[in-house]
Coordinates of N, CA and C and ligand atoms in Angstrom, one line a residue:
M5 N 0.6 -1.3 0.0 CA -0.2 -0.1 -0.2 C 0.5 1.4 -0.1
K6 N 0.6 2.2 -1.0 CA 1.3 3.4 -0.9 C 1.0 4.3 0.3
K7 N 2.3 4.9 0.7 CA 2.2 6.0 1.4 C 1.6 7.6 1.4
I8 N 0.7 7.9 1.7 CA -0.3 9.3 1.1 C 0.4 10.4 2.2
L9 N 1.1 11.4 1.2 CA 1.9 12.5 1.7 C 0.8 13.7 2.0
I10 N 0.3 13.7 2.7 CA -0.9 15.0 3.1 C -0.2 16.4 3.4
L11 N -0.2 17.5 2.8 CA 0.0 18.8 3.1 C -0.6 20.0 3.5
T12 N -1.0 20.1 4.4 CA -2.5 20.9 4.8 C -1.5 22.7 4.8
N13 N -2.3 23.1 3.9 CA -1.3 25.0 4.1 C -2.2 25.7 4.4
W14 N -2.4 26.1 5.1 CA -3.4 27.0 6.4 C -3.4 28.5 5.3
K15 N -2.3 28.7 4.7 CA -1.9 30.3 3.9 C -2.2 30.9 5.1
L16 N -2.5 32.3 5.1 CA -2.9 33.4 6.2 C -4.2 33.1 7.0
N17 N -4.5 32.4 7.5 CA -5.8 31.4 8.1 C -5.6 31.2 9.5
G18 N -6.0 31.1 10.7 CA -5.9 30.7 11.9 C -5.8 31.5 12.9
T19 N -6.2 31.0 14.1 CA -6.0 31.6 15.7 C -5.3 31.0 16.3
K20 N -4.7 31.1 17.6 CA -4.1 30.0 18.4 C -5.7 29.0 19.0
K21 N -6.5 29.5 19.2 CA -7.7 28.8 19.5 C -8.2 27.7 18.2
K22 N -8.1 28.2 16.9 CA -8.4 27.5 16.2 C -7.5 26.2 15.7
I23 N -6.3 26.9 15.9 CA -5.4 25.8 15.8 C -5.1 24.4 16.9
K24 N -5.6 25.2 17.8 CA -5.7 24.0 19.0 C -6.9 23.2 18.7
K25 N -8.2 23.6 18.2 CA -9.2 22.4 18.1 C -8.8 22.2 16.6
L26 N -8.1 22.4 15.5 CA -7.6 21.6 14.4 C -6.7 20.4 14.7
I27 N -5.8 21.0 15.8 CA -4.8 19.9 16.0 C -5.4 18.7 16.7
K28 N -6.5 18.6 17.4 CA -7.5 17.7 17.9 C -7.8 16.7 17.2
K29 N -8.4 17.5 16.1 CA -8.9 16.8 14.9 C -8.2 15.9 14.5
Y30 N -7.0 16.5 13.9 CA -6.3 15.9 13.1 C -5.2 14.5 13.6
K31 N -5.2 14.7 15.3 CA -4.7 13.3 15.8 C -5.6 12.5 15.9
N32 N -6.9 12.5 15.6 CA -7.6 11.4 15.9 C -7.8 10.6 14.7
I33 N -7.2 11.5 13.3 CA -7.1 10.6 11.9 C -5.5 9.9 12.2
I34 N -4.7 10.7 12.5 CA -3.3 10.0 12.7 C -3.0 8.9 13.3
D35 N -3.8 8.8 14.1 CA -3.9 7.3 15.1 C -4.5 6.5 14.5
K36 N -5.4 6.8 13.3 CA -5.8 5.7 13.1 C -5.7 5.2 11.7
I37 N -5.1 6.1 11.0 CA -4.6 5.6 9.5 C -3.0 5.6 9.4
K38 N -2.6 4.3 9.0 CA -1.1 4.1 9.2 C -0.1 4.7 7.6
N39 N -1.2 4.5 6.8 CA -0.5 4.8 5.6 C -0.4 6.5 5.2
I40 N -0.4 6.9 6.1 CA -0.3 8.7 5.9 C 0.6 9.3 6.6
K41 N 1.3 10.7 6.0 CA 2.0 11.3 6.6 C 1.5 12.9 6.6
I42 N 1.4 13.4 7.5 CA 0.6 15.1 7.9 C 1.6 16.0 7.8
I43 N 1.6 17.1 7.0 CA 2.7 18.0 7.4 C 1.6 19.4 7.3
I44 N 1.6 20.0 8.4 CA 1.0 21.2 8.3 C 1.7 22.5 8.1
A45 N 1.0 23.2 7.0 CA 2.1 24.5 6.9 C 0.8 25.7 7.7
P46 N 1.3 26.4 9.0 CA 0.8 27.1 9.6 C 0.9 28.3 9.2
P47 N 0.5 29.6 9.7 CA 1.4 30.9 9.0 C 2.5 31.2 9.9
L48 N 3.4 31.6 9.6 CA 4.9 31.7 10.2 C 4.6 31.8 11.7
I49 N 3.8 33.2 12.0 CA 3.7 33.2 13.3 C 3.6 32.0 13.9
Y50 N 2.7 31.3 13.4 CA 2.1 30.1 14.3 C 2.9 28.9 14.3
L51 N 3.8 28.9 13.9 CA 4.9 27.5 13.5 C 5.1 27.0 15.2
D52 N 5.7 28.1 15.7 CA 6.3 27.4 17.2 C 5.1 27.3 17.9
Y53 N 3.8 27.8 18.0 CA 2.8 27.8 19.0 C 2.5 26.3 18.5
T54 N 2.0 25.7 17.1 CA 2.0 24.8 16.2 C 2.8 23.4 16.6
K55 N 3.8 23.8 17.0 CA 5.0 22.7 17.1 C 4.6 22.6 18.4
K56 N 4.5 23.0 19.3 CA 4.2 22.6 20.9 C 2.9 22.2 21.0
K57 N 1.9 22.4 20.1 CA 0.5 21.4 20.3 C 0.6 20.3 19.3
I58 N 1.7 19.9 18.4 CA 1.5 18.3 17.9 C 2.5 17.7 18.6
N59 N 3.1 17.9 20.0 CA 4.0 17.5 21.0 C 3.7 16.0 20.8
K60 N 4.6 15.3 20.4 CA 4.2 13.9 20.5 C 3.2 13.2 19.3
I61 N 2.4 14.1 18.9 CA 1.7 13.6 17.8 C 2.9 13.3 16.4
N62 N 2.6 12.8 15.6 CA 3.1 12.1 14.5 C 3.0 12.7 13.4
I63 N 3.2 14.3 13.2 CA 2.7 15.3 12.8 C 4.0 16.1 12.7
K64 N 4.3 16.8 11.0 CA 5.4 17.3 10.9 C 5.1 18.8 10.4
L65 N 5.6 19.6 10.6 CA 5.5 21.1 10.1 C 6.5 21.4 9.0
A66 N 5.7 22.6 8.1 CA 6.2 22.8 7.2 C 6.2 24.4 7.2
A67 N 7.4 25.7 6.8 CA 7.1 27.1 6.9 C 6.3 27.2 5.5
Q68 N 5.7 28.5 4.9 CA 4.8 28.5 3.9 C 5.8 29.3 2.9
N69 N 6.8 29.6 3.4 CA 7.9 30.9 3.1 C 9.1 30.8 3.9
I70 N 10.4 31.2 2.8 CA 11.6 31.9 3.6 C 11.8 33.4 2.6
D71 N 12.9 33.7 3.6 CA 13.3 34.8 2.8 C 15.0 33.9 2.2
L72 N 15.4 34.7 1.4 CA 17.0 34.6 0.9 C 17.5 34.5 1.3
H73 N 17.8 35.9 2.6 CA 18.5 36.0 3.2 C 18.8 35.3 4.5
L74 N 20.4 35.4 5.1 CA 20.2 34.5 6.4 C 19.8 35.3 7.6
S75 N 20.1 36.6 7.6 CA 20.2 37.4 8.6 C 20.3 38.7 8.1
G76 N 20.0 39.6 9.2 CA 20.5 41.2 8.4 C 19.6 42.3 8.7
A77 N 19.6 43.0 7.7 CA 18.2 44.2 8.0 C 17.5 43.9 7.0
Y78 N 16.5 42.9 7.3 CA 15.6 42.5 5.9 C 14.2 43.0 7.0
T79 N 13.3 43.7 7.1 CA 12.4 43.8 7.8 C 11.3 42.9 7.7
G80 N 10.8 42.5 8.5 CA 9.6 41.4 8.5 C 9.8 40.2 7.4
E81 N 11.1 39.5 7.8 CA 11.2 38.5 6.7 C 11.8 37.0 8.0
T82 N 11.6 35.9 7.5 CA 12.2 35.0 8.3 C 13.3 34.5 7.6
S83 N 14.5 34.0 8.1 CA 15.2 33.3 7.2 C 15.2 31.6 7.5
I84 N 15.8 30.7 6.8 CA 15.9 29.4 6.9 C 16.6 28.9 8.5
M85 N 17.6 29.9 8.9 CA 18.2 29.5 10.0 C 17.6 29.5 11.0
M86 N 16.2 30.5 11.2 CA 15.4 30.6 12.3 C 14.4 29.3 12.2
L87 N 14.3 28.8 11.3 CA 13.0 27.9 11.0 C 13.9 26.8 11.3
K88 N 15.4 26.7 11.2 CA 16.2 25.1 11.6 C 15.9 25.6 13.4
D89 N 16.5 26.5 13.8 CA 16.5 27.0 15.4 C 15.1 26.0 15.8
I90 N 14.1 26.5 15.3 CA 12.8 26.1 16.0 C 12.5 24.4 15.5
G91 N 13.3 24.0 14.6 CA 12.9 22.5 14.5 C 11.9 22.3 13.4
I92 N 11.8 23.0 12.4 CA 11.2 22.8 11.2 C 12.3 22.1 10.1
K93 N 11.1 21.3 9.1 CA 11.9 20.3 8.7 C 11.8 20.8 7.1
Y94 N 10.2 21.0 6.9 CA 9.7 20.8 5.4 C 9.5 23.0 4.9
V95 N 9.6 23.5 3.8 CA 9.3 24.4 3.5 C 8.7 24.5 1.8
I96 N 7.8 25.1 2.1 CA 6.7 25.2 0.7 C 7.5 26.1 -0.3
I97 N 7.8 26.2 -1.2 CA 8.4 27.1 -2.2 C 7.4 27.1 -3.9
G98 N 7.7 28.3 -4.0 CA 6.8 28.4 -5.4 C 5.9 28.5 -5.7
H99 N 5.1 28.9 -4.5 CA 3.4 28.5 -4.5 C 3.0 29.7 -5.3
S100 N 2.1 29.2 -6.1 CA 1.5 30.1 -7.1 C 1.1 32.0 -6.4
E101 N 0.5 31.6 -5.4 CA 0.0 33.1 -4.5 C 1.5 33.7 -4.2
R102 N 2.5 33.1 -4.0 CA 4.2 33.9 -3.9 C 4.0 34.2 -5.2
R103 N 4.1 33.2 -6.4 CA 4.7 33.8 -7.6 C 4.0 34.9 -8.1
I104 N 2.5 34.9 -7.9 CA 1.7 36.3 -8.4 C 1.5 37.3 -7.6
Y105 N 1.3 37.0 -6.1 CA 1.3 38.4 -5.2 C 2.8 39.1 -5.0
H106 N 3.7 38.0 -4.6 CA 5.2 38.9 -4.3 C 6.1 38.9 -5.7
N107 N 5.5 38.4 -6.7 CA 6.7 38.3 -8.1 C 7.6 37.9 -7.6
E108 N 7.5 36.4 -7.1 CA 8.5 35.8 -7.3 C 8.8 34.7 -8.8
K109 N 9.5 35.0 -9.3 CA 9.9 34.2 -10.4 C 10.4 33.4 -10.5
N110 N 10.7 32.5 -11.2 CA 11.5 31.1 -11.4 C 12.9 31.2 -10.9
N111 N 13.5 32.4 -11.2 CA 14.8 32.6 -10.3 C 15.1 32.6 -8.8
I112 N 14.1 33.0 -8.3 CA 14.1 33.5 -7.1 C 13.6 32.0 -6.2
V113 N 12.3 31.7 -7.0 CA 12.1 29.8 -6.9 C 13.4 29.2 -6.6
E114 N 13.8 29.2 -7.6 CA 15.4 28.5 -7.9 C 16.5 29.0 -6.4
K115 N 16.3 30.1 -6.3 CA 17.3 30.6 -5.4 C 16.8 29.9 -3.9
K116 N 15.3 30.0 -3.6 CA 15.0 29.7 -2.4 C 15.2 28.1 -2.5
F117 N 14.7 27.3 -3.1 CA 14.6 26.1 -3.2 C 16.0 25.5 -3.0
N118 N 16.6 25.8 -3.3 CA 18.4 25.3 -3.3 C 19.0 26.0 -2.1
L119 N 18.6 27.1 -1.5 CA 18.9 27.2 0.0 C 18.1 26.4 1.3
V120 N 17.1 26.1 0.7 CA 16.1 25.1 1.7 C 17.0 23.7 1.8
N121 N 17.4 23.4 0.6 CA 17.9 21.9 0.2 C 18.9 21.8 0.6
N122 N 20.0 23.3 0.6 CA 21.7 23.2 1.0 C 21.8 23.5 2.4
N123 N 20.5 23.8 3.0 CA 20.6 23.6 4.8 C 19.9 22.5 5.1
G124 N 19.9 21.6 4.0 CA 19.3 20.0 5.2 C 17.8 20.1 5.2
L125 N 16.9 21.2 4.8 CA 15.5 21.0 5.3 C 14.7 20.7 3.9
I126 N 14.0 20.2 3.9 CA 13.2 19.8 2.4 C 12.4 20.6 1.5
P127 N 12.6 20.9 0.7 CA 11.8 22.1 -0.1 C 10.6 21.2 -0.8
I128 N 9.3 22.2 -0.5 CA 7.8 21.1 -1.3 C 7.8 22.3 -2.2
L129 N 8.2 22.1 -3.7 CA 8.1 22.9 -4.8 C 6.6 22.6 -5.6
C130 N 6.2 23.8 -5.5 CA 4.9 23.9 -6.0 C 4.7 24.2 -7.7
I131 N 4.2 23.8 -9.0 CA 4.4 24.4 -10.3 C 2.9 24.2 -10.8
G132 N 2.8 24.8 -11.5 CA 1.5 24.5 -12.3 C 1.2 25.1 -13.5
E133 N 0.3 25.4 -14.0 CA 0.0 26.5 -15.1 C -1.4 27.2 -15.0
N134 N -1.6 28.1 -15.8 CA -2.7 28.9 -15.4 C -4.1 28.6 -16.6
Y135 N -4.7 29.4 -16.3 CA -6.0 28.6 -17.3 C -5.8 28.4 -18.8
A136 N -5.3 29.7 -19.2 CA -5.3 29.8 -20.6 C -3.9 28.6 -20.7
E137 N -2.8 28.4 -20.2 CA -2.0 27.6 -20.7 C -2.9 25.7 -20.4
Y138 N -3.7 25.9 -19.9 CA -4.3 24.3 -19.6 C -4.9 24.5 -20.7
Q139 N -5.8 25.5 -21.4 CA -6.7 25.2 -22.8 C -5.8 25.1 -23.8
N140 N -4.8 25.6 -23.7 CA -3.7 25.5 -25.0 C -2.7 24.0 -25.1
N141 N -3.0 23.5 -24.1 CA -2.3 22.3 -23.9 C -1.2 22.3 -23.6
Q142 N -0.8 23.1 -22.5 CA 0.4 23.5 -22.3 C 1.1 23.2 -20.9
T143 N 0.4 22.1 -20.7 CA 0.5 21.7 -18.8 C 2.1 21.2 -18.6
K144 N 2.0 20.3 -19.7 CA 3.1 19.6 -19.3 C 4.7 20.3 -19.7
K145 N 4.4 20.9 -20.5 CA 5.9 21.9 -21.3 C 5.9 22.8 -19.9
I146 N 4.9 23.7 -19.5 CA 5.2 24.7 -18.3 C 5.7 24.0 -16.8
C147 N 5.1 22.7 -16.3 CA 5.5 22.3 -15.2 C 7.2 21.6 -15.8
I148 N 7.5 21.1 -16.5 CA 8.9 20.6 -16.8 C 9.7 21.7 -16.9
K149 N 9.4 23.1 -17.6 CA 9.9 24.2 -17.6 C 10.2 24.4 -16.4
Q150 N 9.3 24.5 -15.5 CA 9.6 24.9 -14.0 C 10.7 24.5 -13.2
I151 N 10.2 23.0 -13.4 CA 11.5 21.7 -13.0 C 12.5 21.7 -13.4
K152 N 12.6 22.0 -14.6 CA 14.2 22.3 -15.0 C 14.7 23.3 -14.8
F153 N 14.5 24.4 -14.5 CA 14.6 25.8 -14.1 C 15.3 25.9 -12.8
I154 N 14.7 24.9 -11.7 CA 14.8 24.9 -10.5 C 16.4 23.6 -10.6
L155 N 15.8 22.3 -10.9 CA 16.6 21.4 -10.8 C 18.5 21.5 -11.5
K156 N 18.2 22.8 -12.3 CA 19.6 22.5 -13.1 C 20.6 23.5 -12.0
K157 N 20.3 23.8 -10.7 CA 21.2 24.2 -10.1 C 21.2 23.4 -8.6
T158 N 20.6 22.1 -8.7 CA 20.2 21.5 -7.4 C 21.6 20.8 -7.2
K159 N 21.8 20.4 -5.8 CA 22.6 19.4 -5.8 C 21.5 18.2 -5.4
T160 N 21.3 17.7 -6.1 CA 20.2 16.4 -6.2 C 21.1 15.4 -5.3
K161 N 21.9 15.4 -5.0 CA 22.4 13.9 -4.0 C 22.1 14.6 -2.9
L162 N 22.0 15.9 -2.3 CA 22.0 16.4 -1.3 C 20.2 16.0 -1.1
L163 N 19.0 16.2 -1.9 CA 18.0 16.0 -1.7 C 17.2 15.2 -1.2
K164 N 16.8 14.8 -0.1 CA 16.3 13.3 0.8 C 15.2 13.3 0.0
K165 N 14.1 13.8 -0.3 CA 13.2 13.4 -1.3 C 12.8 14.7 -2.2
L166 N 12.0 14.5 -3.2 CA 11.9 16.0 -4.4 C 10.5 15.9 -4.0
I167 N 10.0 16.7 -3.5 CA 8.8 16.6 -3.7 C 8.1 18.0 -4.6
I168 N 7.4 17.3 -5.4 CA 6.7 18.4 -6.0 C 5.2 18.4 -6.2
A169 N 4.6 19.5 -5.9 CA 2.9 19.7 -6.0 C 2.6 20.5 -7.0
Y170 N 2.0 19.5 -7.8 CA 1.7 20.2 -8.9 C 0.0 20.9 -8.9
E171 N -0.2 22.0 -8.7 CA -0.9 22.9 -8.6 C -1.3 23.8 -9.6
P172 N -2.2 23.4 -10.3 CA -2.4 24.6 -11.5 C -3.2 25.7 -11.2
I173 N -2.8 26.8 -11.4 CA -3.1 28.1 -11.1 C -4.4 28.3 -11.2
W174 N -5.4 27.9 -11.6 CA -6.8 27.9 -12.0 C -7.7 26.8 -11.0
A175 N -6.9 26.0 -10.6 CA -7.8 25.2 -9.6 C -7.4 25.3 -8.0
I176 N -6.8 26.5 -7.8 CA -6.7 26.7 -6.7 C -7.7 27.8 -6.0
G177 N -8.4 27.7 -4.8 CA -9.6 28.0 -4.3 C -10.8 28.2 -5.3
T178 N -11.1 27.7 -6.3 CA -12.0 27.9 -7.1 C -13.1 26.7 -7.1
N179 N -12.6 25.5 -6.6 CA -14.0 24.5 -6.7 C -13.6 23.9 -8.2
K180 N -12.9 24.6 -9.0 CA -12.7 23.6 -10.1 C -11.2 22.5 -10.2
S181 N -11.5 21.6 -10.9 CA -9.8 20.9 -11.0 C -10.0 20.0 -11.9
P182 N -8.5 19.7 -12.2 CA -8.6 18.7 -13.6 C -9.1 17.6 -13.3
E183 N -9.7 16.5 -14.5 CA -10.0 15.1 -14.0 C -9.0 14.4 -13.4
P184 N -9.4 13.5 -12.6 CA -8.0 12.5 -11.6 C -7.0 12.0 -13.0
R185 N -7.7 11.6 -13.9 CA -6.9 11.0 -15.1 C -5.8 11.9 -15.5
E186 N -6.6 13.2 -15.6 CA -5.4 13.9 -16.6 C -4.5 14.2 -15.2
I187 N -4.7 14.5 -14.1 CA -3.8 14.7 -12.8 C -2.9 13.6 -12.8
Q188 N -3.4 12.3 -13.1 CA -2.4 11.3 -13.0 C -1.4 11.3 -14.4
K189 N -2.4 12.0 -15.5 CA -1.3 11.8 -16.7 C 0.1 12.9 -16.6
I190 N 0.2 13.5 -16.0 CA 1.1 14.9 -15.4 C 1.7 14.4 -14.6
S191 N 1.3 13.3 -13.5 CA 2.4 13.1 -12.6 C 3.2 11.9 -13.0
K192 N 2.2 11.2 -14.2 CA 3.4 9.9 -14.7 C 4.6 10.6 -15.4
Y193 N 4.0 11.9 -16.3 CA 5.0 12.6 -16.8 C 6.1 12.9 -16.3
I194 N 5.6 14.0 -15.1 CA 6.7 14.8 -14.5 C 7.9 13.6 -13.8
K195 N 7.2 12.3 -13.6 CA 7.9 11.4 -12.7 C 9.1 10.7 -14.0
S196 N 8.3 10.4 -15.2 CA 9.1 10.1 -16.5 C 10.4 10.9 -16.8
Y197 N 10.1 12.3 -16.5 CA 10.9 13.2 -16.9 C 12.3 13.0 -15.9
I198 N 11.8 13.2 -14.4 CA 12.9 13.6 -13.7 C 13.6 12.1 -13.3
Y199 N 13.1 10.8 -13.3 CA 13.9 9.6 -13.7 C 14.6 9.5 -14.9
K200 N 14.1 10.5 -15.7 CA 15.2 10.2 -17.4 C 16.6 11.0 -17.0
K201 N 16.4 12.1 -16.4 CA 17.4 13.3 -16.5 C 17.8 13.4 -14.9
H202 N 17.5 12.6 -13.9 CA 17.8 12.3 -12.8 C 17.8 11.1 -12.1
K203 N 18.6 10.0 -12.9 CA 18.2 8.6 -12.2 C 18.6 8.6 -10.4
E204 N 19.2 9.6 -9.8 CA 19.3 9.3 -8.4 C 18.0 9.3 -7.9
L205 N 17.4 10.2 -8.3 CA 15.8 10.3 -7.7 C 14.9 9.7 -7.8
Y206 N 15.3 8.7 -8.2 CA 14.7 7.3 -8.6 C 13.9 6.9 -7.3
N207 N 12.6 6.7 -7.4 CA 12.0 6.5 -6.2 C 12.1 7.5 -4.8
K208 N 12.6 8.3 -5.2 CA 12.8 9.3 -3.9 C 12.2 10.7 -4.4
T209 N 11.1 10.4 -5.9 CA 10.4 11.6 -5.9 C 8.5 11.3 -5.8
I210 N 8.1 12.5 -4.8 CA 6.9 12.5 -4.4 C 6.1 13.5 -5.3
I211 N 4.8 13.0 -6.0 CA 4.0 13.9 -6.7 C 2.5 13.9 -5.9
Q212 N 2.4 15.4 -5.4 CA 1.2 15.7 -4.6 C 0.5 16.3 -5.7
Y213 N -0.8 16.3 -5.7 CA -1.7 17.4 -6.3 C -2.4 18.4 -5.4
G214 N -2.6 19.5 -5.7 CA -3.1 20.6 -5.0 C -4.3 21.4 -5.7
G215 N -5.1 21.9 -5.5 CA -6.3 22.8 -6.2 C -7.4 22.3 -6.1
S216 N -8.4 23.0 -5.2 CA -9.6 22.7 -4.7 C -10.0 21.0 -4.9
V217 N -9.2 20.3 -3.9 CA -9.3 19.2 -3.5 C -10.1 19.5 -2.1
N218 N -11.0 18.2 -2.3 CA -12.2 18.4 -1.5 C -12.6 16.9 -1.1
I219 N -13.9 17.1 -0.3 CA -14.5 15.4 0.1 C -15.1 14.9 -1.1
N220 N -15.1 15.5 -2.4 CA -16.2 15.1 -3.5 C -14.6 14.3 -4.3
N221 N -13.7 15.0 -4.5 CA -12.8 14.4 -5.5 C -11.8 13.8 -4.9
F222 N -11.3 14.0 -3.6 CA -10.0 13.5 -2.8 C -9.7 12.1 -2.9
H223 N -10.6 11.2 -2.9 CA -10.5 9.9 -2.9 C -9.7 9.4 -4.5
E224 N -10.5 9.9 -5.4 CA -10.1 9.4 -6.6 C -9.0 10.1 -7.1
I225 N -8.9 11.3 -6.9 CA -7.4 11.8 -7.3 C -5.8 11.0 -6.6
I226 N -6.3 10.8 -5.0 CA -5.0 10.0 -4.3 C -4.7 8.5 -5.3
K227 N -6.1 8.3 -5.4 CA -6.1 6.3 -5.9 C -5.0 6.6 -7.4
Q228 N -4.7 7.6 -8.0 CA -4.3 7.2 -8.7 C -3.2 7.3 -8.8
P229 N -2.2 5.9 -9.6 CA -0.9 5.4 -9.2 C -0.1 6.6 -8.8
D230 N 0.2 7.4 -9.9 CA 1.5 8.5 -10.2 C 1.1 9.5 -8.7
V231 N 0.4 9.6 -8.3 CA -0.4 10.7 -7.2 C 0.1 10.1 -5.9
D232 N 1.1 10.7 -5.2 CA 1.5 10.4 -3.9 C 0.9 11.2 -2.9
G233 N -0.1 11.9 -2.8 CA -0.7 12.9 -2.1 C -1.1 14.4 -2.3
A234 N -1.7 15.0 -1.5 CA -2.1 15.7 -2.1 C -1.8 16.9 -1.2
L235 N -2.0 18.2 -1.6 CA -1.7 19.6 -0.9 C -3.0 20.4 -0.8
I236 N -3.4 20.6 0.3 CA -4.7 21.0 0.8 C -4.9 22.6 1.3
G237 N -5.3 23.2 0.5 CA -5.8 24.4 1.0 C -7.1 24.6 2.2
N238 N -7.9 25.6 1.6 CA -9.5 25.4 2.2 C -10.1 24.0 2.7
A239 N -9.9 23.1 2.3 CA -10.8 22.1 2.8 C -10.1 21.7 4.2
S240 N -8.7 21.7 4.1 CA -8.2 21.5 5.2 C -8.2 22.3 6.7
L241 N -9.4 23.5 6.7 CA -9.6 24.2 7.5 C -10.8 24.0 8.7
N242 N -11.3 23.2 7.9 CA -12.6 22.5 9.0 C -12.1 21.1 9.1
G243 N -12.1 21.0 10.4 CA -11.7 19.7 11.3 C -12.8 18.5 10.4
K244 N -13.5 18.7 10.7 CA -14.6 17.7 10.8 C -15.0 17.3 9.2
N245 N -14.7 18.3 8.2 CA -14.9 17.8 6.6 C -13.3 17.2 6.5
F246 N -12.3 17.7 7.1 CA -11.0 16.7 6.6 C -10.8 15.6 7.6
I247 N -11.2 15.3 8.4 CA -11.2 13.7 9.0 C -12.4 13.3 8.4
S248 N -13.3 13.5 7.9 CA -14.2 12.5 6.6 C -13.5 12.1 5.4
M249 N -12.8 13.3 5.1 CA -12.0 13.3 3.6 C -11.1 12.4 3.7
I250 N -9.9 12.4 5.0 CA -8.7 11.6 4.8 C -9.1 10.4 5.5
K251 N -10.4 10.1 5.8 CA -11.0 8.6 6.4 C -11.0 7.7 4.7
Q252 N -11.4 8.5 3.8 CA -11.2 7.6 2.8 C -10.3 6.8 2.1
I253 N -9.1 7.1 2.4 CA -8.0 6.3 2.6 C -8.1 5.1 2.7
R254 N -8.9 4.6 4.0 CA -8.7 3.4 4.2 C -9.5 2.4 3.3
Ligands
LIG321 P1 -7.3 25.3 -2.2 O1 -7.1 23.6 -1.9 O2 -7.8 26.1 -1.1 O3 -7.9 25.5 -3.4 O4 -5.7 26.0 -2.1 C1 -4.7 24.6 -2.5 C2 -3.3 25.1 -2.1 O5 -2.9 26.4 -2.9 C3 -2.3 24.6 -1.4 O6 -1.5 25.3 -1.2

């Protein structure tokens, strides 16, 4: 049975009270289903708080972003050193909301990805096409271009795992998503590209799908053979629904 990697991206949502409640719900599921691994990405300000709350629960944490600098006069930023200091293992890199609202182009994404990897943490790379590109059958081309750009400077031997989240921009927060068989096709294509170009990453590559994952489509998506998990935004914020969704794995 394959292991399913669930990453919940809480984006700019939550309060201490809400986080406490959500963790309680998440705990129920993690004890009951053996073949899942859950990583939570809370807002940066709540990382340390969430870490205390998940004490002894088998849940890991991811940061939603980092700065390129390690320290210095960069008001408002958080560095990889600080994440290391509080024991965080994963960082989401290249999310389309950062690419769009913070103008993070591929060159910034590449630098952040490699900064995370070179410092011994695990980057989770988000890639995906916009709607016009999807309609014009450009998905494969766009995804490979994004991956290629990142991996050309990556010390792949340092990668404990290559985690890629395929998140079509048009599917994020829209209640629209590609058909599960389309997600399978692109996941398979990405894996075969990586295995061809980077043999050292064979069996070390995890492809997640993200973009309007919900209780109705979750099961069908994660049962696709080359889909190893899901990156879930909105549907991870309602504890009850999240649990019902994850229970479908059994
Ligand atoms: P939604 O699940 O809300 O569409 O968000 C997906 C996402 O962006 C996860 O990173």
